Amino acid sequence: MAILPIRTLPDPVLRQKAKRVRTIDNSIKKLVADMRETLHADAGRVGLAANQVGVSLRVTVIGIPDEEDIILINPQIVRRKGERQVTEGCLSVPDYVGQINRAETVTAKGRDLSGKEIRIKAEGLLAQALEHEIDHLNGVVYVDHLESMDDLRKIEPGDIEI
Ligand code: NI
């Protein structure tokens, strides 16, 4: 396993729509292992999309504190309900956070590492992380949801980076 460097804006890989995974082979398993190690290298990290480590494939790992990691291959949002304002940061936009709107609840589906289809209904931080990571895989970064980059502020203790 290895801790991978995290790509930051304006790296073009963050703006590409990541490709679907066709086969969950050893290279995907190694990628997921490396992404998990990279995610847990810093306590403030909640999630990682593969393009953030330079791999343009639809793979994400979400690590909510004190919960088991969620690995989603070819994830997609199937339902969004409600709206709320959240403070959000991103490992690919270091040192800043901003307030954006996210859904209150999100239903997402995808496959786990064994290829089994999983469906997750989420609220709170997990719902936010699912929207954030699936945005990444579509080439979208949370700052795209701000009216202006002037709405960013410096990160403070307790802020999260997804
Ligand atoms: Ni991010």
Short mmCIF file of N, CA and C and ligand atoms in Angstrom, two decimals:
data_model
loop_
_atom_site.label_atom_id
_atom_site.label_comp_id
_atom_site.label_asym_id
_atom_site.label_seq_id
_atom_site.Cartn_x
_atom_site.Cartn_y
_atom_site.Cartn_z
N MET A 1 0.86 -1.19 0.00
CA MET A 1 0.00 0.00 0.00
C MET A 1 0.89 1.24 0.00
N ALA A 2 0.27 2.33 -0.39
CA ALA A 2 1.05 3.56 -0.49
C ALA A 2 0.14 4.76 -0.26
N ILE A 3 0.71 5.79 0.35
CA ILE A 3 -0.01 7.06 0.46
C ILE A 3 0.24 7.83 -0.83
N LEU A 4 -0.83 8.18 -1.52
CA LEU A 4 -0.71 8.80 -2.84
C LEU A 4 -0.80 10.32 -2.72
N PRO A 5 -0.08 11.04 -3.59
CA PRO A 5 -0.22 12.50 -3.57
C PRO A 5 -1.61 12.91 -4.07
N ILE A 6 -2.16 13.95 -3.47
CA ILE A 6 -3.51 14.40 -3.84
C ILE A 6 -3.43 15.56 -4.82
N ARG A 7 -4.13 15.40 -5.92
CA ARG A 7 -4.17 16.43 -6.96
C ARG A 7 -5.03 17.60 -6.50
N THR A 8 -4.59 18.80 -6.83
CA THR A 8 -5.34 20.00 -6.45
C THR A 8 -5.66 20.82 -7.70
N LEU A 9 -6.69 21.67 -7.58
CA LEU A 9 -7.02 22.56 -8.70
C LEU A 9 -5.82 23.42 -9.02
N PRO A 10 -5.52 23.74 -10.27
CA PRO A 10 -6.31 23.46 -11.48
C PRO A 10 -5.89 22.18 -12.23
N ASP A 11 -5.50 21.13 -11.57
CA ASP A 11 -5.11 19.89 -12.26
C ASP A 11 -6.27 19.40 -13.15
N PRO A 12 -6.00 19.21 -14.45
CA PRO A 12 -7.10 18.86 -15.36
C PRO A 12 -7.78 17.53 -15.05
N VAL A 13 -7.09 16.60 -14.36
CA VAL A 13 -7.73 15.30 -14.05
C VAL A 13 -8.98 15.50 -13.18
N LEU A 14 -9.00 16.61 -12.43
CA LEU A 14 -10.17 16.88 -11.58
C LEU A 14 -11.37 17.36 -12.38
N ARG A 15 -11.12 17.73 -13.62
CA ARG A 15 -12.19 18.27 -14.47
C ARG A 15 -12.68 17.26 -15.50
N GLN A 16 -12.04 16.07 -15.52
CA GLN A 16 -12.48 15.04 -16.47
C GLN A 16 -13.60 14.21 -15.83
N LYS A 17 -14.51 13.78 -16.68
CA LYS A 17 -15.53 12.82 -16.21
C LYS A 17 -14.84 11.46 -16.13
N ALA A 18 -14.80 10.88 -14.94
CA ALA A 18 -14.07 9.61 -14.76
C ALA A 18 -14.81 8.47 -15.47
N LYS A 19 -14.03 7.49 -15.93
CA LYS A 19 -14.59 6.36 -16.70
C LYS A 19 -15.12 5.27 -15.77
N ARG A 20 -16.13 4.57 -16.25
CA ARG A 20 -16.68 3.44 -15.49
C ARG A 20 -15.66 2.33 -15.36
N VAL A 21 -15.69 1.64 -14.24
CA VAL A 21 -14.85 0.46 -14.04
C VAL A 21 -15.56 -0.72 -14.68
N ARG A 22 -14.86 -1.43 -15.58
CA ARG A 22 -15.50 -2.59 -16.25
C ARG A 22 -15.30 -3.86 -15.45
N THR A 23 -14.10 -4.06 -14.93
CA THR A 23 -13.80 -5.28 -14.17
C THR A 23 -13.10 -4.88 -12.88
N ILE A 24 -13.56 -5.45 -11.78
CA ILE A 24 -12.90 -5.16 -10.49
C ILE A 24 -11.74 -6.15 -10.36
N ASP A 25 -10.62 -5.78 -10.93
CA ASP A 25 -9.45 -6.68 -10.95
C ASP A 25 -8.44 -6.23 -9.88
N ASN A 26 -7.27 -6.86 -9.91
CA ASN A 26 -6.27 -6.55 -8.88
C ASN A 26 -5.82 -5.09 -8.91
N SER A 27 -5.82 -4.48 -10.10
CA SER A 27 -5.38 -3.08 -10.15
C SER A 27 -6.40 -2.19 -9.43
N ILE A 28 -7.68 -2.53 -9.52
CA ILE A 28 -8.70 -1.75 -8.80
C ILE A 28 -8.58 -2.00 -7.30
N LYS A 29 -8.32 -3.25 -6.92
CA LYS A 29 -8.18 -3.56 -5.49
C LYS A 29 -6.98 -2.84 -4.88
N LYS A 30 -5.89 -2.75 -5.66
CA LYS A 30 -4.71 -2.03 -5.18
C LYS A 30 -5.00 -0.54 -5.07
N LEU A 31 -5.71 -0.01 -6.09
CA LEU A 31 -6.08 1.41 -6.06
C LEU A 31 -6.90 1.72 -4.80
N VAL A 32 -7.88 0.86 -4.50
CA VAL A 32 -8.74 1.08 -3.32
C VAL A 32 -7.90 1.00 -2.04
N ALA A 33 -6.99 0.04 -1.96
CA ALA A 33 -6.13 -0.08 -0.76
C ALA A 33 -5.29 1.20 -0.59
N ASP A 34 -4.73 1.68 -1.67
CA ASP A 34 -3.93 2.91 -1.61
C ASP A 34 -4.79 4.12 -1.25
N MET A 35 -6.00 4.17 -1.82
CA MET A 35 -6.90 5.29 -1.50
C MET A 35 -7.29 5.27 -0.02
N ARG A 36 -7.53 4.07 0.53
CA ARG A 36 -7.88 3.98 1.95
C ARG A 36 -6.72 4.45 2.81
N GLU A 37 -5.51 4.05 2.46
CA GLU A 37 -4.35 4.48 3.24
C GLU A 37 -4.18 6.00 3.14
N THR A 38 -4.40 6.54 1.96
CA THR A 38 -4.27 7.99 1.75
C THR A 38 -5.34 8.74 2.54
N LEU A 39 -6.56 8.19 2.54
CA LEU A 39 -7.67 8.82 3.27
C LEU A 39 -7.37 8.88 4.77
N HIS A 40 -6.80 7.77 5.29
CA HIS A 40 -6.59 7.71 6.73
C HIS A 40 -5.24 8.29 7.17
N ALA A 41 -4.50 8.85 6.21
CA ALA A 41 -3.21 9.46 6.54
C ALA A 41 -3.40 10.74 7.35
N ASP A 42 -4.62 11.29 7.32
CA ASP A 42 -4.90 12.52 8.05
C ASP A 42 -6.31 12.41 8.64
N ALA A 43 -6.46 12.73 9.91
CA ALA A 43 -7.74 12.49 10.61
C ALA A 43 -8.89 13.33 10.07
N GLY A 44 -8.59 14.47 9.45
CA GLY A 44 -9.67 15.34 8.99
C GLY A 44 -10.28 14.93 7.66
N ARG A 45 -9.79 13.85 7.06
CA ARG A 45 -10.24 13.46 5.72
C ARG A 45 -11.45 12.53 5.80
N VAL A 46 -12.46 12.81 5.03
CA VAL A 46 -13.70 12.05 5.09
C VAL A 46 -13.94 11.21 3.84
N GLY A 47 -13.38 11.61 2.73
CA GLY A 47 -13.61 10.84 1.51
C GLY A 47 -12.61 11.19 0.44
N LEU A 48 -12.55 10.31 -0.55
CA LEU A 48 -11.59 10.49 -1.63
C LEU A 48 -12.17 9.87 -2.90
N ALA A 49 -12.06 10.59 -3.99
CA ALA A 49 -12.45 10.05 -5.30
C ALA A 49 -11.16 9.74 -6.06
N ALA A 50 -11.20 8.72 -6.92
CA ALA A 50 -9.97 8.25 -7.56
C ALA A 50 -9.28 9.34 -8.38
N ASN A 51 -10.07 10.22 -9.00
CA ASN A 51 -9.40 11.26 -9.80
C ASN A 51 -8.61 12.23 -8.91
N GLN A 52 -8.92 12.27 -7.62
CA GLN A 52 -8.11 13.11 -6.72
C GLN A 52 -6.70 12.54 -6.52
N VAL A 53 -6.51 11.26 -6.83
CA VAL A 53 -5.15 10.70 -6.80
C VAL A 53 -4.68 10.42 -8.23
N GLY A 54 -5.32 11.07 -9.20
CA GLY A 54 -4.82 11.05 -10.57
C GLY A 54 -5.32 9.89 -11.42
N VAL A 55 -6.29 9.12 -10.91
CA VAL A 55 -6.80 7.97 -11.67
C VAL A 55 -8.23 8.27 -12.09
N SER A 56 -8.46 8.40 -13.40
CA SER A 56 -9.77 8.83 -13.88
C SER A 56 -10.72 7.64 -14.04
N LEU A 57 -11.05 7.03 -12.91
CA LEU A 57 -11.97 5.89 -12.87
C LEU A 57 -13.00 6.15 -11.78
N ARG A 58 -14.21 5.58 -11.96
CA ARG A 58 -15.31 5.85 -11.03
C ARG A 58 -15.20 4.96 -9.78
N VAL A 59 -14.31 5.41 -8.89
CA VAL A 59 -14.06 4.69 -7.63
C VAL A 59 -14.01 5.74 -6.53
N THR A 60 -14.71 5.47 -5.42
CA THR A 60 -14.60 6.38 -4.28
C THR A 60 -14.55 5.60 -2.98
N VAL A 61 -13.86 6.19 -2.01
CA VAL A 61 -13.79 5.62 -0.67
C VAL A 61 -14.25 6.71 0.29
N ILE A 62 -15.20 6.36 1.18
CA ILE A 62 -15.69 7.32 2.15
C ILE A 62 -15.40 6.77 3.54
N GLY A 63 -14.81 7.59 4.38
CA GLY A 63 -14.45 7.16 5.73
C GLY A 63 -15.01 8.13 6.76
N ILE A 64 -16.25 7.89 7.18
CA ILE A 64 -16.85 8.72 8.23
C ILE A 64 -16.18 8.31 9.55
N PRO A 65 -15.78 9.30 10.40
CA PRO A 65 -15.10 8.94 11.65
C PRO A 65 -15.90 7.90 12.46
N ASP A 66 -15.19 6.91 12.98
CA ASP A 66 -15.75 5.83 13.80
C ASP A 66 -16.70 4.89 13.06
N GLU A 67 -16.72 4.96 11.74
CA GLU A 67 -17.53 4.01 10.97
C GLU A 67 -16.64 3.30 9.97
N GLU A 68 -17.12 2.15 9.51
CA GLU A 68 -16.34 1.40 8.53
C GLU A 68 -16.29 2.14 7.20
N ASP A 69 -15.18 2.02 6.52
CA ASP A 69 -15.05 2.66 5.20
C ASP A 69 -16.11 2.13 4.24
N ILE A 70 -16.61 3.01 3.41
CA ILE A 70 -17.53 2.61 2.34
C ILE A 70 -16.78 2.73 1.03
N ILE A 71 -16.74 1.63 0.30
CA ILE A 71 -16.08 1.63 -1.01
C ILE A 71 -17.16 1.52 -2.06
N LEU A 72 -17.18 2.45 -2.99
CA LEU A 72 -18.21 2.42 -4.03
C LEU A 72 -17.55 2.49 -5.41
N ILE A 73 -17.85 1.48 -6.21
CA ILE A 73 -17.37 1.43 -7.59
C ILE A 73 -18.56 1.82 -8.48
N ASN A 74 -18.32 2.67 -9.44
CA ASN A 74 -19.36 3.15 -10.36
C ASN A 74 -20.59 3.68 -9.61
N PRO A 75 -20.36 4.57 -8.63
CA PRO A 75 -21.49 5.05 -7.84
C PRO A 75 -22.36 6.04 -8.61
N GLN A 76 -23.61 6.08 -8.26
CA GLN A 76 -24.47 7.13 -8.77
C GLN A 76 -25.54 7.46 -7.73
N ILE A 77 -25.98 8.72 -7.77
CA ILE A 77 -27.06 9.16 -6.90
C ILE A 77 -28.37 8.77 -7.59
N VAL A 78 -29.24 8.07 -6.86
CA VAL A 78 -30.52 7.73 -7.48
C VAL A 78 -31.65 8.60 -6.94
N ARG A 79 -31.43 9.23 -5.79
CA ARG A 79 -32.48 10.08 -5.24
C ARG A 79 -31.89 11.13 -4.32
N ARG A 80 -32.43 12.33 -4.41
CA ARG A 80 -32.06 13.40 -3.48
C ARG A 80 -33.34 13.95 -2.89
N LYS A 81 -33.32 14.26 -1.59
CA LYS A 81 -34.51 14.86 -0.97
C LYS A 81 -34.10 16.02 -0.08
N GLY A 82 -34.86 17.10 -0.17
CA GLY A 82 -34.65 18.23 0.72
C GLY A 82 -33.41 19.03 0.35
N GLU A 83 -33.20 20.10 1.09
CA GLU A 83 -32.03 20.95 0.85
C GLU A 83 -31.58 21.52 2.18
N ARG A 84 -30.29 21.67 2.33
CA ARG A 84 -29.74 22.28 3.55
C ARG A 84 -28.43 22.94 3.19
N GLN A 85 -28.03 23.89 4.04
CA GLN A 85 -26.75 24.56 3.80
C GLN A 85 -25.68 23.86 4.64
N VAL A 86 -24.54 23.59 4.02
CA VAL A 86 -23.44 22.93 4.73
C VAL A 86 -22.15 23.72 4.50
N THR A 87 -21.22 23.54 5.44
CA THR A 87 -19.87 24.06 5.23
C THR A 87 -19.04 22.92 4.69
N GLU A 88 -18.36 23.16 3.60
CA GLU A 88 -17.67 22.06 2.91
C GLU A 88 -16.26 22.48 2.52
N GLY A 89 -15.35 21.52 2.63
CA GLY A 89 -14.00 21.72 2.14
C GLY A 89 -13.61 20.52 1.31
N CYS A 90 -12.50 20.64 0.61
CA CYS A 90 -12.08 19.57 -0.29
C CYS A 90 -10.56 19.47 -0.27
N LEU A 91 -10.06 18.25 -0.24
CA LEU A 91 -8.61 18.03 -0.23
C LEU A 91 -7.96 18.60 -1.48
N SER A 92 -8.74 18.76 -2.54
CA SER A 92 -8.19 19.28 -3.79
C SER A 92 -8.26 20.80 -3.88
N VAL A 93 -8.83 21.43 -2.83
CA VAL A 93 -8.85 22.90 -2.73
C VAL A 93 -8.35 23.22 -1.32
N PRO A 94 -7.05 23.04 -1.08
CA PRO A 94 -6.55 23.08 0.29
C PRO A 94 -6.75 24.44 0.97
N ASP A 95 -6.93 24.37 2.27
CA ASP A 95 -6.91 25.55 3.17
C ASP A 95 -8.17 26.40 3.17
N TYR A 96 -9.19 26.05 2.37
CA TYR A 96 -10.40 26.87 2.33
C TYR A 96 -11.64 26.02 2.51
N VAL A 97 -12.72 26.64 2.96
CA VAL A 97 -14.04 26.00 2.98
C VAL A 97 -15.06 27.04 2.50
N GLY A 98 -16.24 26.54 2.13
CA GLY A 98 -17.31 27.43 1.71
C GLY A 98 -18.65 26.85 2.07
N GLN A 99 -19.67 27.69 2.07
CA GLN A 99 -21.02 27.22 2.36
C GLN A 99 -21.76 26.99 1.05
N ILE A 100 -22.32 25.80 0.91
CA ILE A 100 -23.08 25.46 -0.29
C ILE A 100 -24.35 24.73 0.12
N ASN A 101 -25.23 24.52 -0.84
CA ASN A 101 -26.44 23.75 -0.58
C ASN A 101 -26.22 22.30 -0.98
N ARG A 102 -26.66 21.41 -0.12
CA ARG A 102 -26.65 19.98 -0.42
C ARG A 102 -28.02 19.41 -0.05
N ALA A 103 -28.29 18.20 -0.52
CA ALA A 103 -29.55 17.54 -0.20
C ALA A 103 -29.57 17.13 1.28
N GLU A 104 -30.77 17.00 1.84
CA GLU A 104 -30.89 16.49 3.21
C GLU A 104 -30.66 14.99 3.26
N THR A 105 -31.28 14.28 2.34
CA THR A 105 -31.03 12.84 2.26
C THR A 105 -30.71 12.47 0.83
N VAL A 106 -29.88 11.46 0.72
CA VAL A 106 -29.39 11.01 -0.57
C VAL A 106 -29.47 9.49 -0.61
N THR A 107 -29.93 8.95 -1.72
CA THR A 107 -29.82 7.51 -1.94
C THR A 107 -28.84 7.31 -3.08
N ALA A 108 -27.84 6.48 -2.82
CA ALA A 108 -26.82 6.21 -3.84
C ALA A 108 -26.70 4.71 -4.04
N LYS A 109 -26.28 4.33 -5.23
CA LYS A 109 -26.00 2.91 -5.44
C LYS A 109 -24.66 2.77 -6.16
N GLY A 110 -24.11 1.59 -6.07
CA GLY A 110 -22.83 1.30 -6.71
C GLY A 110 -22.48 -0.14 -6.40
N ARG A 111 -21.23 -0.51 -6.65
CA ARG A 111 -20.81 -1.87 -6.33
C ARG A 111 -19.71 -1.83 -5.28
N ASP A 112 -19.66 -2.88 -4.45
CA ASP A 112 -18.54 -2.97 -3.51
C ASP A 112 -17.38 -3.69 -4.20
N LEU A 113 -16.31 -3.94 -3.45
CA LEU A 113 -15.10 -4.51 -4.07
C LEU A 113 -15.33 -5.93 -4.57
N SER A 114 -16.36 -6.61 -4.06
CA SER A 114 -16.63 -7.96 -4.54
C SER A 114 -17.56 -7.93 -5.76
N GLY A 115 -17.99 -6.74 -6.14
CA GLY A 115 -18.85 -6.61 -7.31
C GLY A 115 -20.33 -6.64 -6.98
N LYS A 116 -20.63 -6.78 -5.69
CA LYS A 116 -22.03 -6.83 -5.26
C LYS A 116 -22.65 -5.44 -5.29
N GLU A 117 -23.88 -5.34 -5.80
CA GLU A 117 -24.52 -4.04 -5.83
C GLU A 117 -24.96 -3.63 -4.43
N ILE A 118 -24.62 -2.39 -4.06
CA ILE A 118 -25.07 -1.89 -2.76
C ILE A 118 -25.82 -0.58 -2.96
N ARG A 119 -26.75 -0.36 -2.06
CA ARG A 119 -27.60 0.83 -2.10
C ARG A 119 -27.52 1.46 -0.72
N ILE A 120 -27.29 2.75 -0.66
CA ILE A 120 -27.11 3.42 0.64
C ILE A 120 -28.07 4.59 0.72
N LYS A 121 -28.86 4.62 1.76
CA LYS A 121 -29.68 5.81 2.03
C LYS A 121 -28.99 6.57 3.16
N ALA A 122 -28.67 7.82 2.92
CA ALA A 122 -27.82 8.54 3.87
C ALA A 122 -28.36 9.92 4.18
N GLU A 123 -27.98 10.39 5.37
CA GLU A 123 -28.24 11.78 5.74
C GLU A 123 -26.96 12.31 6.38
N GLY A 124 -26.98 13.58 6.76
CA GLY A 124 -25.83 14.15 7.47
C GLY A 124 -24.55 14.11 6.66
N LEU A 125 -23.45 13.86 7.36
CA LEU A 125 -22.13 13.91 6.72
C LEU A 125 -21.99 12.89 5.60
N LEU A 126 -22.56 11.70 5.77
CA LEU A 126 -22.44 10.68 4.72
C LEU A 126 -23.15 11.12 3.44
N ALA A 127 -24.33 11.73 3.58
CA ALA A 127 -25.05 12.22 2.39
C ALA A 127 -24.21 13.28 1.69
N GLN A 128 -23.62 14.17 2.48
CA GLN A 128 -22.78 15.24 1.92
C GLN A 128 -21.57 14.65 1.19
N ALA A 129 -20.94 13.65 1.82
CA ALA A 129 -19.76 13.03 1.23
C ALA A 129 -20.12 12.29 -0.07
N LEU A 130 -21.25 11.62 -0.09
CA LEU A 130 -21.66 10.92 -1.32
C LEU A 130 -21.85 11.91 -2.46
N GLU A 131 -22.53 13.02 -2.18
CA GLU A 131 -22.73 14.01 -3.24
C GLU A 131 -21.39 14.60 -3.69
N HIS A 132 -20.53 14.87 -2.70
CA HIS A 132 -19.23 15.49 -3.00
C HIS A 132 -18.37 14.57 -3.87
N GLU A 133 -18.30 13.29 -3.49
CA GLU A 133 -17.41 12.36 -4.23
C GLU A 133 -17.96 12.06 -5.62
N ILE A 134 -19.28 11.92 -5.71
CA ILE A 134 -19.85 11.62 -7.04
C ILE A 134 -19.73 12.85 -7.93
N ASP A 135 -19.83 14.04 -7.36
CA ASP A 135 -19.50 15.26 -8.11
C ASP A 135 -18.07 15.16 -8.67
N HIS A 136 -17.11 14.78 -7.81
CA HIS A 136 -15.71 14.67 -8.27
C HIS A 136 -15.62 13.78 -9.50
N LEU A 137 -16.31 12.64 -9.45
CA LEU A 137 -16.20 11.67 -10.55
C LEU A 137 -16.83 12.22 -11.83
N ASN A 138 -17.65 13.26 -11.69
CA ASN A 138 -18.22 13.91 -12.87
C ASN A 138 -17.46 15.18 -13.24
N GLY A 139 -16.30 15.40 -12.62
CA GLY A 139 -15.48 16.57 -12.95
C GLY A 139 -15.94 17.84 -12.25
N VAL A 140 -16.77 17.68 -11.24
CA VAL A 140 -17.32 18.85 -10.53
C VAL A 140 -16.64 18.97 -9.16
N VAL A 141 -16.24 20.18 -8.81
CA VAL A 141 -15.64 20.44 -7.50
C VAL A 141 -16.61 21.35 -6.73
N TYR A 142 -16.64 21.21 -5.39
CA TYR A 142 -17.70 21.91 -4.64
C TYR A 142 -17.71 23.41 -4.88
N VAL A 143 -16.54 24.00 -5.19
CA VAL A 143 -16.51 25.45 -5.41
C VAL A 143 -17.37 25.85 -6.62
N ASP A 144 -17.68 24.88 -7.49
CA ASP A 144 -18.58 25.17 -8.62
C ASP A 144 -19.99 25.52 -8.13
N HIS A 145 -20.32 25.10 -6.91
CA HIS A 145 -21.65 25.38 -6.37
C HIS A 145 -21.70 26.74 -5.66
N LEU A 146 -20.57 27.43 -5.56
CA LEU A 146 -20.54 28.77 -4.95
C LEU A 146 -20.90 29.81 -6.00
N GLU A 147 -21.47 30.90 -5.54
CA GLU A 147 -21.72 31.99 -6.49
C GLU A 147 -20.41 32.64 -6.88
N SER A 148 -19.50 32.75 -5.92
CA SER A 148 -18.23 33.43 -6.18
C SER A 148 -17.13 32.79 -5.33
N MET A 149 -15.91 32.75 -5.86
CA MET A 149 -14.78 32.24 -5.07
C MET A 149 -14.50 33.15 -3.87
N ASP A 150 -15.05 34.38 -3.89
CA ASP A 150 -14.89 35.28 -2.74
C ASP A 150 -15.66 34.76 -1.53
N ASP A 151 -16.57 33.78 -1.75
CA ASP A 151 -17.34 33.23 -0.64
C ASP A 151 -16.56 32.19 0.15
N LEU A 152 -15.35 31.87 -0.27
CA LEU A 152 -14.53 30.92 0.49
C LEU A 152 -13.94 31.62 1.71
N ARG A 153 -13.73 30.84 2.78
CA ARG A 153 -12.98 31.38 3.92
C ARG A 153 -11.89 30.38 4.30
N LYS A 154 -10.94 30.84 5.09
CA LYS A 154 -9.84 29.96 5.54
C LYS A 154 -10.38 28.83 6.41
N ILE A 155 -9.80 27.67 6.24
CA ILE A 155 -10.23 26.51 7.02
C ILE A 155 -9.89 26.72 8.50
N GLU A 156 -10.78 26.20 9.39
CA GLU A 156 -10.55 26.29 10.83
C GLU A 156 -10.66 24.91 11.44
N PRO A 157 -10.15 24.75 12.67
CA PRO A 157 -10.26 23.42 13.29
C PRO A 157 -11.73 22.98 13.34
N GLY A 158 -11.98 21.73 13.02
CA GLY A 158 -13.36 21.22 13.03
C GLY A 158 -13.99 21.20 11.65
N ASP A 159 -13.45 21.98 10.72
CA ASP A 159 -13.94 21.93 9.34
C ASP A 159 -13.50 20.61 8.71
N ILE A 160 -14.29 20.13 7.77
CA ILE A 160 -13.96 18.85 7.16
C ILE A 160 -13.51 19.02 5.70
N GLU A 161 -12.66 18.10 5.28
CA GLU A 161 -12.22 18.06 3.89
C GLU A 161 -12.61 16.72 3.30
N ILE A 162 -13.33 16.80 2.16
CA ILE A 162 -13.89 15.59 1.56
C ILE A 162 -13.19 15.31 0.24
NI NI B 1 -13.14 16.78 -2.60
#
